[in-house]
Coordinates of C-alpha atoms in Angstrom, one line a residue:
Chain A
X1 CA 0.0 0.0 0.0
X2 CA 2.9 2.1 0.7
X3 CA 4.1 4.4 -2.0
X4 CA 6.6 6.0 -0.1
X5 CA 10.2 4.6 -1.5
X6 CA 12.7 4.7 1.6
X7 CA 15.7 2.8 1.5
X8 CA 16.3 -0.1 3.6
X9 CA 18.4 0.2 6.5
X10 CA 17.4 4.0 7.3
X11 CA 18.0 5.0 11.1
X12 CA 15.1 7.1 11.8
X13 CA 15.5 7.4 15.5
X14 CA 19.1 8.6 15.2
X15 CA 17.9 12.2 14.9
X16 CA 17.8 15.1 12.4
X17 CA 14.8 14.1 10.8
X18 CA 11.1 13.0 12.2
X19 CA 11.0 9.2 12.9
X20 CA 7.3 9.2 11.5
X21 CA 9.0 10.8 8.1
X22 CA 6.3 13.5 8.5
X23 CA 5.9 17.0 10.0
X24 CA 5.7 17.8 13.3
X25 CA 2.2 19.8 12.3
X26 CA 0.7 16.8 10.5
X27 CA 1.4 14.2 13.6
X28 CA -0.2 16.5 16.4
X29 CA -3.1 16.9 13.7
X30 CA -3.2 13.0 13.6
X31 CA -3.3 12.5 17.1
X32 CA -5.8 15.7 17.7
X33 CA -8.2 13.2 15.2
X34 CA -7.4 10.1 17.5
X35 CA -8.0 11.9 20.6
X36 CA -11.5 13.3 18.9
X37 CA -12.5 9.8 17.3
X38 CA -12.4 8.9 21.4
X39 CA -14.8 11.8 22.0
X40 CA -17.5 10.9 19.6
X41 CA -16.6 6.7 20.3
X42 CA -17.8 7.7 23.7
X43 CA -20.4 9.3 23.0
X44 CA -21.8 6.7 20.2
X45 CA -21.2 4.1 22.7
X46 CA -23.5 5.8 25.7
X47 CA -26.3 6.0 23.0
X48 CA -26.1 2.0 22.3
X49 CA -25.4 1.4 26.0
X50 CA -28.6 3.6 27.1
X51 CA -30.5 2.2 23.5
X52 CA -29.3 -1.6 24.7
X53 CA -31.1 -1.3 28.2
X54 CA -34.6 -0.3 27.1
X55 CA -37.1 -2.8 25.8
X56 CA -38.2 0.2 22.9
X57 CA -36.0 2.5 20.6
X58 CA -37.5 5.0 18.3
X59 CA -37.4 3.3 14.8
X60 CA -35.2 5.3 12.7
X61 CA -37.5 4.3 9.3
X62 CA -40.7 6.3 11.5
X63 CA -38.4 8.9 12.6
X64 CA -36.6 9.9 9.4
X65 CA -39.2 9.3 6.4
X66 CA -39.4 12.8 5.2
X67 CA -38.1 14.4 1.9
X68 CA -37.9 18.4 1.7
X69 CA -40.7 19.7 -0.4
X70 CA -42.1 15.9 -0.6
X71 CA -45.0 16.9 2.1
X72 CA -46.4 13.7 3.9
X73 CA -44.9 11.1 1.6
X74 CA -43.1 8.1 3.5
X75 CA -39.4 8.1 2.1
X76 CA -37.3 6.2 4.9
X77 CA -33.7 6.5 4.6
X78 CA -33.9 9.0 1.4
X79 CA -32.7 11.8 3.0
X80 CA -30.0 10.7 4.8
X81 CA -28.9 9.2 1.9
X82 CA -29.0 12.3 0.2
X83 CA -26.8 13.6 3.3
X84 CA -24.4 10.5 3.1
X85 CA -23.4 11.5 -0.3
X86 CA -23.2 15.4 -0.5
X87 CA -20.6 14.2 2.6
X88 CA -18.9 11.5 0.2
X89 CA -18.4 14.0 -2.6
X90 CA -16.9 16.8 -0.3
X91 CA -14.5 14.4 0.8
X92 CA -13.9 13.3 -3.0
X93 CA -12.9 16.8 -3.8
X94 CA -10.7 17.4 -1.0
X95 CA -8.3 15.0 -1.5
X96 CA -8.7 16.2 -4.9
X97 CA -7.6 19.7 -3.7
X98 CA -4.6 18.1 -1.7
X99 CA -3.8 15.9 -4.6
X100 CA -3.1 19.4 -6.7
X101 CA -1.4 21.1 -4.2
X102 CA 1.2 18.0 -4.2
X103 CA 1.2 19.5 -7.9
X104 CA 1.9 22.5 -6.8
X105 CA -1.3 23.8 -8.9
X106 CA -2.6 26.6 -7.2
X107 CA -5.7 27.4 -9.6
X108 CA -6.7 23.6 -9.0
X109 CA -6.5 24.0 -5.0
X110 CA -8.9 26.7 -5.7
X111 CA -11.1 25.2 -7.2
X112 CA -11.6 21.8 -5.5
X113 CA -11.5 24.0 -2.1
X114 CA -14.6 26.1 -3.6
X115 CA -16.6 22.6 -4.2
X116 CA -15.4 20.9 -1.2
X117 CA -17.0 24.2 0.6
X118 CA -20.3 24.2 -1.0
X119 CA -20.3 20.6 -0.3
X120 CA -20.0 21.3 3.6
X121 CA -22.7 24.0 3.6
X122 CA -25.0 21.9 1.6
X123 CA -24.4 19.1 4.3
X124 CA -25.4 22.0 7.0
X125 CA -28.4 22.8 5.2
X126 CA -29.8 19.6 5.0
X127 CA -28.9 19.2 8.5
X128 CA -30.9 22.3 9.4
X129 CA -33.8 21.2 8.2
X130 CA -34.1 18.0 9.3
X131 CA -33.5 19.1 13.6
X132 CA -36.1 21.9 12.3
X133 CA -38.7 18.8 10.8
X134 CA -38.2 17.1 13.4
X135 CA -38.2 20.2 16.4
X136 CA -41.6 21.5 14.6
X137 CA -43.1 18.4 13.3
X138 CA -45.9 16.9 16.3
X139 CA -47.2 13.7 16.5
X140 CA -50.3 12.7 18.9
X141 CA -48.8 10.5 21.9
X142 CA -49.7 9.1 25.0
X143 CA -47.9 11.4 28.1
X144 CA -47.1 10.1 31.4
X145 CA -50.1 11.7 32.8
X146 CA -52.4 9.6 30.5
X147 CA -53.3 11.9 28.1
X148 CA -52.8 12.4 24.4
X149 CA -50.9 15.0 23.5
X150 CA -49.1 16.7 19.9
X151 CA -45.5 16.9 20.3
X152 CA -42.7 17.1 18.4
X153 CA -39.2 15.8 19.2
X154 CA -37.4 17.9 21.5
X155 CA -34.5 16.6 24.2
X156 CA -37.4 16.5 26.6
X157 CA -40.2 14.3 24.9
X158 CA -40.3 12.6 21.6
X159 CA -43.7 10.6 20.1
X160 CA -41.5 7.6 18.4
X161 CA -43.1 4.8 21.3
X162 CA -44.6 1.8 20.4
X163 CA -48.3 2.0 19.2
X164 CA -50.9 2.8 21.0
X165 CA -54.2 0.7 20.5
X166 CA -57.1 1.7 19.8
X167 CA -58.7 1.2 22.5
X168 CA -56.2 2.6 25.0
X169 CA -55.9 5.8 22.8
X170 CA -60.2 5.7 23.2
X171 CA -59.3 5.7 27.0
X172 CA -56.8 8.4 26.9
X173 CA -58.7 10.8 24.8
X174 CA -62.0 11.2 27.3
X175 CA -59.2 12.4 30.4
X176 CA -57.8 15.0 27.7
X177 CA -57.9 18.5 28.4
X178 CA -59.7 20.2 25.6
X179 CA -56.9 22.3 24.0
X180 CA -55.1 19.3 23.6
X181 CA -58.8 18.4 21.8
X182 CA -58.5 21.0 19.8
X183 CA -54.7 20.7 19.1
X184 CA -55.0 17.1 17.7
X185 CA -58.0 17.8 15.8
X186 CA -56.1 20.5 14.0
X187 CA -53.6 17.6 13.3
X188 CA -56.6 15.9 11.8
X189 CA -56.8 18.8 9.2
X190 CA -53.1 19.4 8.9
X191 CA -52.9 21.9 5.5
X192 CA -56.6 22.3 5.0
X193 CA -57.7 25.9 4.7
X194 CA -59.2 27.8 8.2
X195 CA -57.3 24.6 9.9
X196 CA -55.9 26.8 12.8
X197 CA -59.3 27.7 13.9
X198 CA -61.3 24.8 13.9
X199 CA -63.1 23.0 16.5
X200 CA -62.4 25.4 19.7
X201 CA -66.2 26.1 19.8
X202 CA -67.0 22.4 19.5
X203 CA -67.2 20.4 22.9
X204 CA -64.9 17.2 24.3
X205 CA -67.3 14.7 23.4
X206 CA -68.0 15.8 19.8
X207 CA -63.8 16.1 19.3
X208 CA -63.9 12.9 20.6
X209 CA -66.1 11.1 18.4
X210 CA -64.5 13.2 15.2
X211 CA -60.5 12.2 16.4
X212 CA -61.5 8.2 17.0
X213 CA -63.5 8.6 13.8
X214 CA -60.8 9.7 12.1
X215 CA -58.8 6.6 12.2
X216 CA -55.5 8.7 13.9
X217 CA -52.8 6.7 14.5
X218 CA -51.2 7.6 18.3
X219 CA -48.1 6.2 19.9
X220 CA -46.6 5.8 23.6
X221 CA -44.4 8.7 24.3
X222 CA -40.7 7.7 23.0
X223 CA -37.5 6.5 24.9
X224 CA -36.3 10.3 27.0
X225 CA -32.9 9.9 26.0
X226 CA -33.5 9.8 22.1
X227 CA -33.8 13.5 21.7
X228 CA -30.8 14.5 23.7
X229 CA -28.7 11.7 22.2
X230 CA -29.7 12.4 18.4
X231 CA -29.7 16.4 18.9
X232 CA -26.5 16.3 21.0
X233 CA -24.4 13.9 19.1
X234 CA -25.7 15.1 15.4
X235 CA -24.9 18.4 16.8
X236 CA -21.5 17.8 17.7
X237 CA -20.9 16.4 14.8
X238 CA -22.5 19.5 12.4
X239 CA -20.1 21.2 14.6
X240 CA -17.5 19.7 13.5
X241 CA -18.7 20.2 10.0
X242 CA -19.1 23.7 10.2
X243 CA -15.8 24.2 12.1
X244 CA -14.3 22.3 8.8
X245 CA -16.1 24.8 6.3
X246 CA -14.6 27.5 8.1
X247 CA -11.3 26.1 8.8
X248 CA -11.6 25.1 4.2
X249 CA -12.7 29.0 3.9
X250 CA -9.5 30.1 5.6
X251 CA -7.3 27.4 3.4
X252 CA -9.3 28.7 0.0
X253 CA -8.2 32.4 0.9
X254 CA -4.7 31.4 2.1
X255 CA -4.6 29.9 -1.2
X256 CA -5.7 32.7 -3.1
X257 CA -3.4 34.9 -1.5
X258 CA -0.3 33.0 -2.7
X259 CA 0.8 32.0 1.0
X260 CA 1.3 28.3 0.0
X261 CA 3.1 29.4 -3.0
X262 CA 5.3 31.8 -1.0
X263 CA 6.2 28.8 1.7
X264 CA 6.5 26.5 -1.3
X265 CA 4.2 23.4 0.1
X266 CA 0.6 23.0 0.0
X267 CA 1.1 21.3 3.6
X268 CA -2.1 23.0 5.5
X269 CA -4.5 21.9 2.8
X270 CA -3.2 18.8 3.5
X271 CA -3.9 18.8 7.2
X272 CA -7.3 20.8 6.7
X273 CA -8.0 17.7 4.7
X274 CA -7.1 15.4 7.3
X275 CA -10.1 17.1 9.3
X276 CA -12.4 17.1 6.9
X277 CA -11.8 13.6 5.9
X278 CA -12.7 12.1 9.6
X279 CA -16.0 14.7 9.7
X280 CA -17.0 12.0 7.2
X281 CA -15.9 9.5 9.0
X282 CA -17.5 10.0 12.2
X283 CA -20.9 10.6 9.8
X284 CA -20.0 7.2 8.2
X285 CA -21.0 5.7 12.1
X286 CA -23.1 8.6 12.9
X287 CA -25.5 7.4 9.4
X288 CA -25.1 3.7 10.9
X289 CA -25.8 4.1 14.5
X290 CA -29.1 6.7 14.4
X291 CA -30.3 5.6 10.5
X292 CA -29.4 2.3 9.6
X293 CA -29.6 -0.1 12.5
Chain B
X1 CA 7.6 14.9 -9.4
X2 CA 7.1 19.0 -9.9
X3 CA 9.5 20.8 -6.7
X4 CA 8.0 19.7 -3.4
X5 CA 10.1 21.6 -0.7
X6 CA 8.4 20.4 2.5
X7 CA 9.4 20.5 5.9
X8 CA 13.0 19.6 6.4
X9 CA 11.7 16.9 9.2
X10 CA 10.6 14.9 6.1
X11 CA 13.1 12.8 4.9
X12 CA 11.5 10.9 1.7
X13 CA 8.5 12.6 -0.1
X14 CA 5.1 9.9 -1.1
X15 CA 5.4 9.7 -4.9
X16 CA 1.7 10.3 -5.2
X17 CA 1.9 8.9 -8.7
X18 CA -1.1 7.5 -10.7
X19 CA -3.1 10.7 -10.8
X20 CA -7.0 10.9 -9.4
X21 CA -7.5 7.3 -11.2
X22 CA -7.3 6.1 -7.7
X23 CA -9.3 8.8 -5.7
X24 CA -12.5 8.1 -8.4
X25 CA -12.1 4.3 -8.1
X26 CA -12.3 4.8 -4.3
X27 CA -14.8 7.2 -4.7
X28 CA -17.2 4.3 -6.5
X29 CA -15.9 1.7 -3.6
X30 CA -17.6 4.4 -1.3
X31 CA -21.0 4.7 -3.0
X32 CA -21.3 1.3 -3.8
X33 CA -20.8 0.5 -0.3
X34 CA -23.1 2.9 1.0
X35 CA -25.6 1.6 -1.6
X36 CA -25.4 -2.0 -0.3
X37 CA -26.0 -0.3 2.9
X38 CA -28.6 1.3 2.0
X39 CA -30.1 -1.6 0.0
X40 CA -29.8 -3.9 3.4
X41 CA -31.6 -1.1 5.3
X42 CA -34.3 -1.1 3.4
X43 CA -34.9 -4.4 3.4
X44 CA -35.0 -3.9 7.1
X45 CA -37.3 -2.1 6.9
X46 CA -39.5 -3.8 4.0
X47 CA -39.4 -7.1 6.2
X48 CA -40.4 -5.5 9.6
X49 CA -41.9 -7.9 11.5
X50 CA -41.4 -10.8 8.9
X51 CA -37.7 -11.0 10.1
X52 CA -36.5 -13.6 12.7
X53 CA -34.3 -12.3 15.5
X54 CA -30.9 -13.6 14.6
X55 CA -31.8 -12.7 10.4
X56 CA -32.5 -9.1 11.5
X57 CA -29.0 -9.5 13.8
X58 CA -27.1 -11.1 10.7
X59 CA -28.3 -8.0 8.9
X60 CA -27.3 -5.3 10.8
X61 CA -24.2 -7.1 11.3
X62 CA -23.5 -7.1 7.4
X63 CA -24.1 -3.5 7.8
X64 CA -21.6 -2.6 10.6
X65 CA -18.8 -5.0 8.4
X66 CA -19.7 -2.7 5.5
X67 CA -19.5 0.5 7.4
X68 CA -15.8 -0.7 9.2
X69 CA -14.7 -1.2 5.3
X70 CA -15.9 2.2 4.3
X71 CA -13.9 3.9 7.3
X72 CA -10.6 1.4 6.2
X73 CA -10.8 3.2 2.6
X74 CA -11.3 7.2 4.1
X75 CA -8.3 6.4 6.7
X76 CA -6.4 4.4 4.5
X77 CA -6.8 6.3 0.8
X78 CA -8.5 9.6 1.7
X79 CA -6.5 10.3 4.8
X80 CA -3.3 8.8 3.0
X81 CA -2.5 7.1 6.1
X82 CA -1.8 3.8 4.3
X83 CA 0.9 6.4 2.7
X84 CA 2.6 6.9 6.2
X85 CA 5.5 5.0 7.2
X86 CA 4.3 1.8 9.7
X87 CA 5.7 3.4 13.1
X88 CA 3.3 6.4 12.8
X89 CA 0.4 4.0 11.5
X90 CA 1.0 1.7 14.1
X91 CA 0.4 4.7 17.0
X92 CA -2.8 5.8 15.3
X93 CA -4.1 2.3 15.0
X94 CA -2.9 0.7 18.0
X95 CA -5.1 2.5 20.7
X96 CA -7.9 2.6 18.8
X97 CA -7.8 -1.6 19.5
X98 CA -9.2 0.7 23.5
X99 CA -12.4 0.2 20.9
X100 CA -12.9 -3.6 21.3
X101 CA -13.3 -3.6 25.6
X102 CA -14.9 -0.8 25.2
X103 CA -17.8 -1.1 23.0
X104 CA -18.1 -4.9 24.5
X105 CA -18.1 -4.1 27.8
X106 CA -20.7 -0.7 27.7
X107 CA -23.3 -2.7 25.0
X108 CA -23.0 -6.0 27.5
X109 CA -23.8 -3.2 30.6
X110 CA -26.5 -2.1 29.1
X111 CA -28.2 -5.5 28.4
X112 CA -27.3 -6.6 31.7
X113 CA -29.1 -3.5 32.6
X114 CA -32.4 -4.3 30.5
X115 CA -32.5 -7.7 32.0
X116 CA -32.1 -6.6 35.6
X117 CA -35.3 -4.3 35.0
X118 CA -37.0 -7.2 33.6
X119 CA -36.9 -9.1 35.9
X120 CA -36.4 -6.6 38.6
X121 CA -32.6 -7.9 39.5
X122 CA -33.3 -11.6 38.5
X123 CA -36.4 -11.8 41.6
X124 CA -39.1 -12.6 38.9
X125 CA -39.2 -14.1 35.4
X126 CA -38.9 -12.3 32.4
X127 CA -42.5 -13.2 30.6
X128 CA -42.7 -10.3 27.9
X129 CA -40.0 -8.8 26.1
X130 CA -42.1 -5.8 26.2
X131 CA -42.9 -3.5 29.2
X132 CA -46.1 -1.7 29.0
X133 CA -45.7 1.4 30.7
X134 CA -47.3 2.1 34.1
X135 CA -50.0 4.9 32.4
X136 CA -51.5 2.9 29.5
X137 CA -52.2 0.0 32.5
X138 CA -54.3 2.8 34.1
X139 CA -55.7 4.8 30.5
X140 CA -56.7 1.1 30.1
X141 CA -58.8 0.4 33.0
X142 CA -60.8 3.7 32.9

């Protein structure tokens, strides 16, 4: 695998030159990455520890089945995949960037920086308006206190239980209060026109008999810790991302001023590189743990 | 090779020869993975409920073999560390082997843990695999 030639019989340790047969810059940012894959190890780990010691988990194909501009259509794993590869192709043209500084190519570094960018806010983006799906989006579920509620997902409550039957959901609705009457008939009637303002003048039993009419489809309240895990660790992790696009930002105008030129290496966009690369690698586990399995 | 005055610490210079043929080629490794992945995922899901146990385990193990391979090739080609000379490998990939105990010993806690609740610390038997919460017992009754 190797390409590096090195003559056999070479005494690194005998000083004058880096044992590794690399900078002193590009070592500490190897180690900075092993230290951090620890970081999110840990925190992957808690999330299947905590996920390992309930009897429920919120299925990731209920959770994640919407599509940007796609309304209510069920499309599990589309969007993440959409994600997964916007990541893939960033990382494509980075090393495609490092591969024409080697070259010494400065117009080429430009460029590859510019799409490897783009790549990284596009990544953001889609990020952004999946937490805000999720943070707005309410689904009627059974609370603790034994009544059905609309709720999104929030670090506090999430609606991804198991189902509710039909019969327990019956149960649940006749100790509702009746804004939450109101609220889940509104769900009833999501996008219809005049929806915000209809049934407040109607009383509990008649929203009763038109939600269990309705056929609605209610859940237990999900596992507490899913929020906080899936905000917290996708959110360290879009960090990281947008730390990257700022850290490529600063490489494209180092770049672009001629610095690399001027020092005669292309060495930074190199290590810049080396971060971005492992923001895709800790997606690569953060797609399998929360999406996949 | 065009003038490539790095560092003095480095002593002999990667011959990055071969162009981007090999960046595209593991580009395509990457996708198709991700694909497979993506193909075993939804059958996952298609199957819900149809799906023994240890299928659905075999499954998801496929996956996580798939996924390990995908993070060999961004290390290994992407992050040219297959490029570095074995010493420096070898500190990167050694303590990363912490991984093993660790993701062993946290996913057995938390199973242990799950079983204890069970069958509240082994006193009773386990008869469902699913708890139903304390207030759909009592929504139920009313």
């Amino acid at each position: 695998m190797s390409t590096t030639a090195i003559p056999a019989g070479t005494k690194w340790w005998n000083g004058g030159r880096s044992p590794f047969n690399a900078s002193y810059g590009k070592v500490m940012m190897w180690y900075f990455l092993m230290s951090d894959a620890f970081t999110f190890g840990a925190f992957l780990i808690s999330y299947g520890t905590i996920r390992f010691s309930v009897n429920d988990w919120a299925d990731p194909n209920k959770v994640f089945n919407s599509f940007p501009f796609a309304g209510h259509a069920n499309l599990p794993l589309a969007f993440v995949s959409l994600m997964t590869f916007i990541l893939i192709f960033s990382s494509v043209t980075m090393v495609l960037a490092v591969h024409e500084g080697h070259n010494m190519n400065r117009k080429g570094v430009e460029k590859y920086m510019i799409l490897t960018i783009i790549g990284g806010l596009a990544f953001l983006s889609c990020q952004a308006w999946e937490w805000t799906h999720l943070l707005t989006g309410e689904h009627v579920a059974l609370l603790s206190d034994g009544t059905l509620s609309a709720i999104p997902t929030t670090v506090k409550a999430n609606p991804w239980g198991t189902d509710l039957p039909h019969d327990a959901m019956l149960a649940a609705l006749q100790k509702t209060p009746h804004d939450q009457l109101v609220k889940i008939a509104g769900t009833l009637h999501h996008g219809a026109a005049g929806a915000a303002h209809t049934g407040a003048e109607l009383s509990n039993a008649e929203l009763i008999s038109q939600i269990s009419a309705s056929g609605l489809h209610a859940t237990h309240s999900g596992p507490i810790a899913f929020g906080g895990y899936f905000f917290g660790i996708t959110g360290f992790h879009g960090f990281h991302v947008f730390s990257g696009v700022v850290i490529n930002i600063v490489m494209y105008f180092k770049t672009k001023l001629g610095h690399f030129d001027q020092r005669g290496h292309y060495e930074m966009i190199e290590k810049a590189g080396l971060y971005w690369h492992f923001v895709d690698l800790v997606w690569v586990f953060v797609f399998l743990c929360f999406y996949l399995v | 090779m065009s003038a490539h005055t790095s560092s003095s610490e480095i002593t002999f210079h990667p011959e990055h020869t071969g162009g981007t043929k090999r960046i595209w080629k593991i580009f395509w490794v990457l996708s198709v993975l991700t694909i497979i992945e993506l193909g075993l995922g939804y059958f996952l899901y298609a199957q819900h409920g149809h799906l023994g146990y240890s299928s659905v385990l075999a499954t998801k193990i496929v996956i996580v073999l798939l996924t390990l391979a995908k993070a060999y090739y961004i290390v290994s080609v992407f992050m040219h560390l297959g490029d570095e000379i074995r010493n420096f490998i070898m500190t990167i990939v050694v303590p990363l082997i912490l991984f093993v105990w660790f993701i062993i010993a946290f996913l057995a806690d938390g199973n242990s843990w799950k079983n204890m609740r069970n069958t509240d610390a082994g006193s009773r038997l386990n008869k469902t695999e699913k708890i139903v919460p304390a207030a759909t017992e009592k929504g139920a009754k009313d």
